[in-house]
CSV table of C-alpha atoms in Angstrom, one decimal:
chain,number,residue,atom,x,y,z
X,1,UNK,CA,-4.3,10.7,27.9
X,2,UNK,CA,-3.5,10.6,24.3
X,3,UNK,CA,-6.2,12.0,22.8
X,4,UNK,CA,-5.6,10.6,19.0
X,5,UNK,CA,-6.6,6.8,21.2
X,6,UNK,CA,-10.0,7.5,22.0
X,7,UNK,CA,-10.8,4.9,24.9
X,8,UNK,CA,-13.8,3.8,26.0
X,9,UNK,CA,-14.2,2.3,29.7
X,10,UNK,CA,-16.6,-0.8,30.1
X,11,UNK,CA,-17.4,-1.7,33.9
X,12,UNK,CA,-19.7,-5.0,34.4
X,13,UNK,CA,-21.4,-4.3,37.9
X,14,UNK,CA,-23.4,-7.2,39.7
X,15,UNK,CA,-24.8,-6.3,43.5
X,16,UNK,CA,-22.0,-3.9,44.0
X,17,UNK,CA,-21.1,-2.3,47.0
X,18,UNK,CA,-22.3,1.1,45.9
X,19,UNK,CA,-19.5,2.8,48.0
X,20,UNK,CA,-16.4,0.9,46.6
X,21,UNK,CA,-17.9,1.2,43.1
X,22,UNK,CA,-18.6,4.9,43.5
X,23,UNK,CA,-14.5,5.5,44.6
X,24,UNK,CA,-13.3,2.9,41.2
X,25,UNK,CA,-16.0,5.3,39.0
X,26,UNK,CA,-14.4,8.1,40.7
X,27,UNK,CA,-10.3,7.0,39.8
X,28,UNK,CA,-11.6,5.8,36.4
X,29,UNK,CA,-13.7,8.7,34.7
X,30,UNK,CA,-11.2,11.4,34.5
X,31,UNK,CA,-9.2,9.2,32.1
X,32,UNK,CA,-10.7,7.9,30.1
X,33,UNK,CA,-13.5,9.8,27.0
X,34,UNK,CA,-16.5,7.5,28.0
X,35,UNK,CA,-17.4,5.3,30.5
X,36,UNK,CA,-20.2,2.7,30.1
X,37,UNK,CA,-21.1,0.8,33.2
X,38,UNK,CA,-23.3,-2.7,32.1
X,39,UNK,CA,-25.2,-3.8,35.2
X,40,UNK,CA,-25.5,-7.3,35.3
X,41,UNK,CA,-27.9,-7.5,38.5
X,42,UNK,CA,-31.7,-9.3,38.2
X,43,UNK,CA,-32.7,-6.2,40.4
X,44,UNK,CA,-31.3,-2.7,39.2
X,45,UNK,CA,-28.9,-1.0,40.8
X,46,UNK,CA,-30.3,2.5,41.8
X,47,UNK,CA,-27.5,5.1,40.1
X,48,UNK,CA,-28.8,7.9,41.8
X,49,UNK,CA,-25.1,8.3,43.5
X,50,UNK,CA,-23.7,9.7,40.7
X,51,UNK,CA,-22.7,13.1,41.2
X,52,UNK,CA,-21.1,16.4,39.4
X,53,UNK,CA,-17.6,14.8,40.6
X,54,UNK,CA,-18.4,11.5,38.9
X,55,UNK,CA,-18.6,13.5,35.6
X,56,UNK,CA,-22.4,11.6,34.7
X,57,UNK,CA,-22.5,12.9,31.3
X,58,UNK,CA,-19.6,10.9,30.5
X,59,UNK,CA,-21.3,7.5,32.0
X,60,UNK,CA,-23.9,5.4,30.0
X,61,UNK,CA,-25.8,3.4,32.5
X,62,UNK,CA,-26.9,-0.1,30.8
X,63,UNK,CA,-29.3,-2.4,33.3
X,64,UNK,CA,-30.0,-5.4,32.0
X,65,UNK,CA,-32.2,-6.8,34.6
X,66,UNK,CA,-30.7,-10.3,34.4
X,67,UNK,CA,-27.5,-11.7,35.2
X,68,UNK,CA,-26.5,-12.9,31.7
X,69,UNK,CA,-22.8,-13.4,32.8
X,70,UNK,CA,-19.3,-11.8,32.5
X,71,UNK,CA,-19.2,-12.6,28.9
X,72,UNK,CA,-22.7,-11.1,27.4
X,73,UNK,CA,-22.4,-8.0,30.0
X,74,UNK,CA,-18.9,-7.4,28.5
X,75,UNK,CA,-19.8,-8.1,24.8
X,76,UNK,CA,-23.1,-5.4,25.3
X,77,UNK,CA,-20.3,-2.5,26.6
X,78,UNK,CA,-18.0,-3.5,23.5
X,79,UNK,CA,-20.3,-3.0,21.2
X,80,UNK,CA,-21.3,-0.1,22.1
X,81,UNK,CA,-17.7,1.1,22.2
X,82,UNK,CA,-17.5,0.2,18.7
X,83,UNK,CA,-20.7,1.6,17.2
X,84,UNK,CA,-19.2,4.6,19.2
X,85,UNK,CA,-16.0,4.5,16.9
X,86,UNK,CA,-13.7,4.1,20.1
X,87,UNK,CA,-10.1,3.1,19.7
X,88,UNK,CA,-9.6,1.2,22.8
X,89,UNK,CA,-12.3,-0.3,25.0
X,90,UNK,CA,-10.8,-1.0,28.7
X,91,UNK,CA,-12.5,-3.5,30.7
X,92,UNK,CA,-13.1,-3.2,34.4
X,93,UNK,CA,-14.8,-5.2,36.6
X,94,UNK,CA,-16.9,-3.2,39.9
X,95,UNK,CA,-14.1,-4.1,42.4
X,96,UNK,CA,-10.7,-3.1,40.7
X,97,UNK,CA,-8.8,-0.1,41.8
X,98,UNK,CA,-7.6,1.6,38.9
X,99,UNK,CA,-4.3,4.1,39.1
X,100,UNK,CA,-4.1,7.3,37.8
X,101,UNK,CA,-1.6,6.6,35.5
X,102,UNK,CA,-3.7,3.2,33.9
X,103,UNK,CA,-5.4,4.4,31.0
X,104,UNK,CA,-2.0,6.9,29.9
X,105,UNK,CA,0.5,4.4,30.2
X,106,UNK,CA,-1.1,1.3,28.6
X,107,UNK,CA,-2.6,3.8,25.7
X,108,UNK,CA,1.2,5.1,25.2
X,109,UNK,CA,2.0,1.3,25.6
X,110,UNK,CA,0.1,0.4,22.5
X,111,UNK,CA,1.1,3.1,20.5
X,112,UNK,CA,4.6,2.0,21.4
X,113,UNK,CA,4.0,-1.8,20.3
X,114,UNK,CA,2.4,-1.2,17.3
X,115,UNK,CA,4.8,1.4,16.4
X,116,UNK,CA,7.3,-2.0,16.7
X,117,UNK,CA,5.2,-3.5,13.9
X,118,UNK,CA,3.4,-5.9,17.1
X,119,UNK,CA,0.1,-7.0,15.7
X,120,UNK,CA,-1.5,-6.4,19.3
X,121,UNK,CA,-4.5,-7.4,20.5
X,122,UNK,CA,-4.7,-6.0,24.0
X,123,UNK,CA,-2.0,-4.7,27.0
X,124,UNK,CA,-2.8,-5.2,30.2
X,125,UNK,CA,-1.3,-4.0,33.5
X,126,UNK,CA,0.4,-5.7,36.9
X,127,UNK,CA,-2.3,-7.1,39.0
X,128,UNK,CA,-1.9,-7.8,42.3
X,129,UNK,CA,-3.8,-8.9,45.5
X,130,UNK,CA,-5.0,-5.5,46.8
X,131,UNK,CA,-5.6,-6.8,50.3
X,132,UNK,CA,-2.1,-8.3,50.3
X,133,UNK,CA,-0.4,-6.3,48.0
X,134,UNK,CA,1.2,-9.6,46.6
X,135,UNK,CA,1.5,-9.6,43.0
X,136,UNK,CA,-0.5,-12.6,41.1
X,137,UNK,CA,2.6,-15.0,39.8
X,138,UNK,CA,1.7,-17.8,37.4
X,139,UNK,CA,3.6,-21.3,38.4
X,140,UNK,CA,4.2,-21.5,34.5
X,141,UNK,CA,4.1,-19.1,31.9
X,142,UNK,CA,5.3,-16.3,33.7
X,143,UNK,CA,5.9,-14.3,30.3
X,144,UNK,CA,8.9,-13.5,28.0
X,145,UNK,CA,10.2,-9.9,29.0
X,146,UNK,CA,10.2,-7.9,25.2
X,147,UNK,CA,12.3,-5.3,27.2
X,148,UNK,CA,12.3,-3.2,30.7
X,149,UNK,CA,8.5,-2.4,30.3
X,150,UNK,CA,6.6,-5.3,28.3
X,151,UNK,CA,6.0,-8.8,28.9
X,152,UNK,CA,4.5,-11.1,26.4
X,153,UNK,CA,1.7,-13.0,27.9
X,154,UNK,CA,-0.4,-16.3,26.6
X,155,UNK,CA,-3.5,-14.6,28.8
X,156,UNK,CA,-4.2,-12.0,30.4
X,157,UNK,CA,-7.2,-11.4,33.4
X,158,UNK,CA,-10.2,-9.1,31.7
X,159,UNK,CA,-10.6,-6.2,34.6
X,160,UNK,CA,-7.8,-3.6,33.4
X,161,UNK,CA,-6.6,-4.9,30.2
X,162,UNK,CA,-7.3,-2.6,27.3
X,163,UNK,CA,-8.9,-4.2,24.0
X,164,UNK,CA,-7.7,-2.9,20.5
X,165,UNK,CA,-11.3,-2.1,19.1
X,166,UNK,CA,-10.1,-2.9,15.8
X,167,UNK,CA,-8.9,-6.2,17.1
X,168,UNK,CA,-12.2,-7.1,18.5
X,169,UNK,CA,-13.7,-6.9,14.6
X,170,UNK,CA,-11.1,-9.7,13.8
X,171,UNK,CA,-10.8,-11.9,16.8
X,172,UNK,CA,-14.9,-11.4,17.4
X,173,UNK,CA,-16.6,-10.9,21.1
X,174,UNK,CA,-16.5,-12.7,24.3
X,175,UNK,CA,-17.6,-16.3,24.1
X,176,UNK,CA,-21.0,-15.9,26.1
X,177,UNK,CA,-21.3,-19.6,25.7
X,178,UNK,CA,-18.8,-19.6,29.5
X,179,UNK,CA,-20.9,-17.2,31.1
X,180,UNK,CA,-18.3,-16.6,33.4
X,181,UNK,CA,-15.0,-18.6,34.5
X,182,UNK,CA,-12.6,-18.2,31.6
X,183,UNK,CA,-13.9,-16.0,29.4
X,184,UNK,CA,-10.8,-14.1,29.6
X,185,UNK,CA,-8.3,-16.9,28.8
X,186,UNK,CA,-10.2,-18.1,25.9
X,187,UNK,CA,-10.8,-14.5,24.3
X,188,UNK,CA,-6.6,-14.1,25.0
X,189,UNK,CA,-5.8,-17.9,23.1
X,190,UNK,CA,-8.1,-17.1,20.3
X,191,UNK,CA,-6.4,-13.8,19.7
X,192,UNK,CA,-3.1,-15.6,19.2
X,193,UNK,CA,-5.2,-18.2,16.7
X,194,UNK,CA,-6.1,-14.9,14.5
X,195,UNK,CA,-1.8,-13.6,14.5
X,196,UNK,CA,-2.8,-11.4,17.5
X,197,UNK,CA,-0.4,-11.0,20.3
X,198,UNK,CA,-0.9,-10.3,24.4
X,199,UNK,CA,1.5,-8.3,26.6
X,200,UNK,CA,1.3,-6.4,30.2
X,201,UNK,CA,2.8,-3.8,31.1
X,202,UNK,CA,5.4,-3.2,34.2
X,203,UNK,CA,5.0,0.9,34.0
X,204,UNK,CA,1.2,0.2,35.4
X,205,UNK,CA,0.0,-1.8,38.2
X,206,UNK,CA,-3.4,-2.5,39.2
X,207,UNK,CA,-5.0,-3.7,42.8
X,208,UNK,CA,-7.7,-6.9,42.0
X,209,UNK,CA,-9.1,-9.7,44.0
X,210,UNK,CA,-9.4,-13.1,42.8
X,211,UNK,CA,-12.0,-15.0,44.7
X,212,UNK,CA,-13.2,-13.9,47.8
X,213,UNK,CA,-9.8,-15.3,49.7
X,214,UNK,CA,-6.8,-17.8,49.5
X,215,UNK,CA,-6.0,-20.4,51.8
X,216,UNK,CA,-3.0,-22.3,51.9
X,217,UNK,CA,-3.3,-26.3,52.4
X,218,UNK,CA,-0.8,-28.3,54.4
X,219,UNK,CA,1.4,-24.8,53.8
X,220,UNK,CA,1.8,-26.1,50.7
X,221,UNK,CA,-0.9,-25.7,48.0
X,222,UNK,CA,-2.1,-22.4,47.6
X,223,UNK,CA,-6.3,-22.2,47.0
X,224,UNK,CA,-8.3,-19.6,46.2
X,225,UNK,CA,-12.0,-19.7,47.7
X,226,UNK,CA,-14.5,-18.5,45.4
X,227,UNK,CA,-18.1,-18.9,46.2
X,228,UNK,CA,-19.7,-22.4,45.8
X,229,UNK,CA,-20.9,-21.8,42.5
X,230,UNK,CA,-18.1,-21.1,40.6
X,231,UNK,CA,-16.8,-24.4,41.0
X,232,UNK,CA,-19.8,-24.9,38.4
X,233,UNK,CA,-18.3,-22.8,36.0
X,234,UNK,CA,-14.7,-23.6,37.1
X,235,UNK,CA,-15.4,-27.4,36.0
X,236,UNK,CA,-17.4,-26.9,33.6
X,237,UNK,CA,-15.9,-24.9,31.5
X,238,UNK,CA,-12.3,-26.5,31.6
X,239,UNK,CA,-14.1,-29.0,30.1
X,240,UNK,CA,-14.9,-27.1,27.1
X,241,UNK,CA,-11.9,-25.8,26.4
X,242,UNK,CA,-9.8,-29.1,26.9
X,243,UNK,CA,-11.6,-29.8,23.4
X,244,UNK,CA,-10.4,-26.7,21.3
X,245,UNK,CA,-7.3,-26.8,19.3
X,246,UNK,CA,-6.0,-23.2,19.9
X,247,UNK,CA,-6.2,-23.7,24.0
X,248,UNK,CA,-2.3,-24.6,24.5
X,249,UNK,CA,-1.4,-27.9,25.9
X,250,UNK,CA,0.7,-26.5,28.7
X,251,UNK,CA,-2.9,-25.2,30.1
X,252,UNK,CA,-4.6,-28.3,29.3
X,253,UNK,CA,-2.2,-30.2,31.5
X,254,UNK,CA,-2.2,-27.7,34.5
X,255,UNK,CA,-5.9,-27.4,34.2
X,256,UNK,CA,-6.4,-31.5,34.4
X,257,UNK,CA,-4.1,-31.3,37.7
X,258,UNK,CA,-5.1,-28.5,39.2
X,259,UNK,CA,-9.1,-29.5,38.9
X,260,UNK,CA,-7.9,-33.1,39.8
X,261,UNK,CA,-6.6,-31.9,43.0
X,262,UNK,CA,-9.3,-29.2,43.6
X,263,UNK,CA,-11.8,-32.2,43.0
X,264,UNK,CA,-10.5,-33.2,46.4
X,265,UNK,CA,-9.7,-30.0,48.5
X,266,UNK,CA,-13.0,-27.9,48.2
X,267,UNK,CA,-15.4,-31.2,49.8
X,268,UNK,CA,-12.8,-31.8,52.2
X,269,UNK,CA,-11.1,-28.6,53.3
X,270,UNK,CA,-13.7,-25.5,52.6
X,271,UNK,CA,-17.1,-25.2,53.9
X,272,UNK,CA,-20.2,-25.3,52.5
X,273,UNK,CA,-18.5,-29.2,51.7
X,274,UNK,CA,-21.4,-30.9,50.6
X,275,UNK,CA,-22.7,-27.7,48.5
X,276,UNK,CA,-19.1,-27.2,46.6
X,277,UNK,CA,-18.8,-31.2,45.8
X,278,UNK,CA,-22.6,-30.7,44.2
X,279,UNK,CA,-21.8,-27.9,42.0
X,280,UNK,CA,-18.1,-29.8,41.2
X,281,UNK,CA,-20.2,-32.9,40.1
X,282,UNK,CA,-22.5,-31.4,38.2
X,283,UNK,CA,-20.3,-28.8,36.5
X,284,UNK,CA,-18.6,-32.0,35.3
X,285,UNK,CA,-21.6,-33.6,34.1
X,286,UNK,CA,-22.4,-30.1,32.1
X,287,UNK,CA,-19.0,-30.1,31.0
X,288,UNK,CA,-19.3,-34.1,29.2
X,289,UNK,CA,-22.8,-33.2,27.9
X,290,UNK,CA,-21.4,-29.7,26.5
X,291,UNK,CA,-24.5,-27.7,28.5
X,292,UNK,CA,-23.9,-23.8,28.1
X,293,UNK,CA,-24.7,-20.5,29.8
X,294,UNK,CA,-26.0,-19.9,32.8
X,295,UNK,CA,-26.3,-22.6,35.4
X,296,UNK,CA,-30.3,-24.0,36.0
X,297,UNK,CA,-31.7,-26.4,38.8
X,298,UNK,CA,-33.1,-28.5,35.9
């Protein structure tokens, strides 16, 4: 690791499976200087499974005791990064499965960009399905190739991607306002509103899941399941952004189609039905009356 980028690590935990998130702690701590792990549960997660080999004095262990979303649990590890005077902050969510060579190739990665005179906000690396091993394509804006290694990207998927600290200061924090669907996209478009730009990086490649499985329908539409509430968020939140000028039209018009058809598919093709076409209604009905945060009954 380059040890003139000082890089911070901020993992947002919520229920984890201790195992799985002990073996990510494990491929994650010898790369990076510090590691701060923001647990997002209502009930603390006991850390008493750290060991020697998990290098504890490099992890800060931050419990909020309430699930305050994706957003707020990020923005409380980034600040901390800052305050810190990190370089780099890389976000990671519990489930990814970092490589050895992540934190190496995308620090040399920005040292190489901004060497180019690239006014960079963050670089990313390959994700793919690590139970399929199938690489996560976009239908449109696959990216414009800057050369063998880079690609330019509109947005870019939080767990992996690692966050000029500098940038932060200009672009400002996570939009908490999401809680949790999209808070990636939005931080990535508002970047490019401040001059910013967004690349990956082919020389690093990084297992993920996105929802908790894909289907296809009539072999032809390709759905991912996520659990019932996110439709909430999913809805919701597409809402929001339709109505801000730096989200690009390309998205706006895939996001009205895909949530059209969606609309349809989840009630008809993906149990709980009746439960998924609740949380679609009334993450539209949020959406029109601009409602924020965190989902209530109310």
């Amino acid at each position: 690791m380059n040890q003139k980028f000082k890089v911070c690590a901020v993992m947002v935990c919520f229920y984890p499976d201790k195992e799985e998130l002990s073996s990510n702690i494990s491929a994650i701590i010898g790369q990076v200087d510090k590691l701060i792990i923001v647990d997002n549960s209502e009930e603390p997660v006991e850390n008493n499974f750290l060991t020697k080999n998990h290098q504890a004095s490099k992890i800060e262990w931050v419990s909020l005791k309430q699930n305050l979303g994706i957003g707020a649990a990020h923005n409380v590890g980034m600040k901390m990064a800052i305050e810190q005077k990190y370089d780099g902050i890389l976000l990671l969510d519990q489930d990814s499965n970092p490589p050895e060579n992540l934190v190496s190739e995308l620090s040399s990665g920005i040292e190489y960009l901004k060497d180019q005179g690239i006014k960079i906000a963050c670089l990313g690396p390959d994700i793919f399905n690590k139970n399929t091993n199938e690489v996560y394509k976009p239908l449109v804006n696959k990216g414009v190739e800057l050369n063998e290694d880079f690609v330019e990207k509109d947005v870019l998927i939080s767990s992996g991607k690692l966050i000029l600290a500098d940038a932060v200061k200009d672009i400002g924090m996570m939009d908490e306002s999401l809680f949790i669907d999209l808070v990636d996209f939005e931080w990535c478009w508002r970047a490019k509103k401040y001059g910013y730009r967004v690349f990956s990086s082919k020389r690093a490649r990084m297992g993920h899941m996105v929802g908790q499985k894909n289907i296809k329908i009539l072999k032809v539409y390709n759905l991912l399941i996520p659990s019932p509430i996110r439709h909430y968020y999913q809805f919701r939140n597409t809402l929001f952004l339709l109505k801000r000028d730096y989200v690009p039209n390309y998205w706006k018009f895939k996001a009205l189609v895909e949530r059209s058809i969606e609309f349809f598919l989840y009630p008809i093709f993906v149990s709980p039905r009746l439960q998924r076409f609740r949380y679609i209604v009334r993450g539209i009905i949020d959406g029109l009356y601009s409602r924020k945060g965190k989902f209530t009954n109310g």
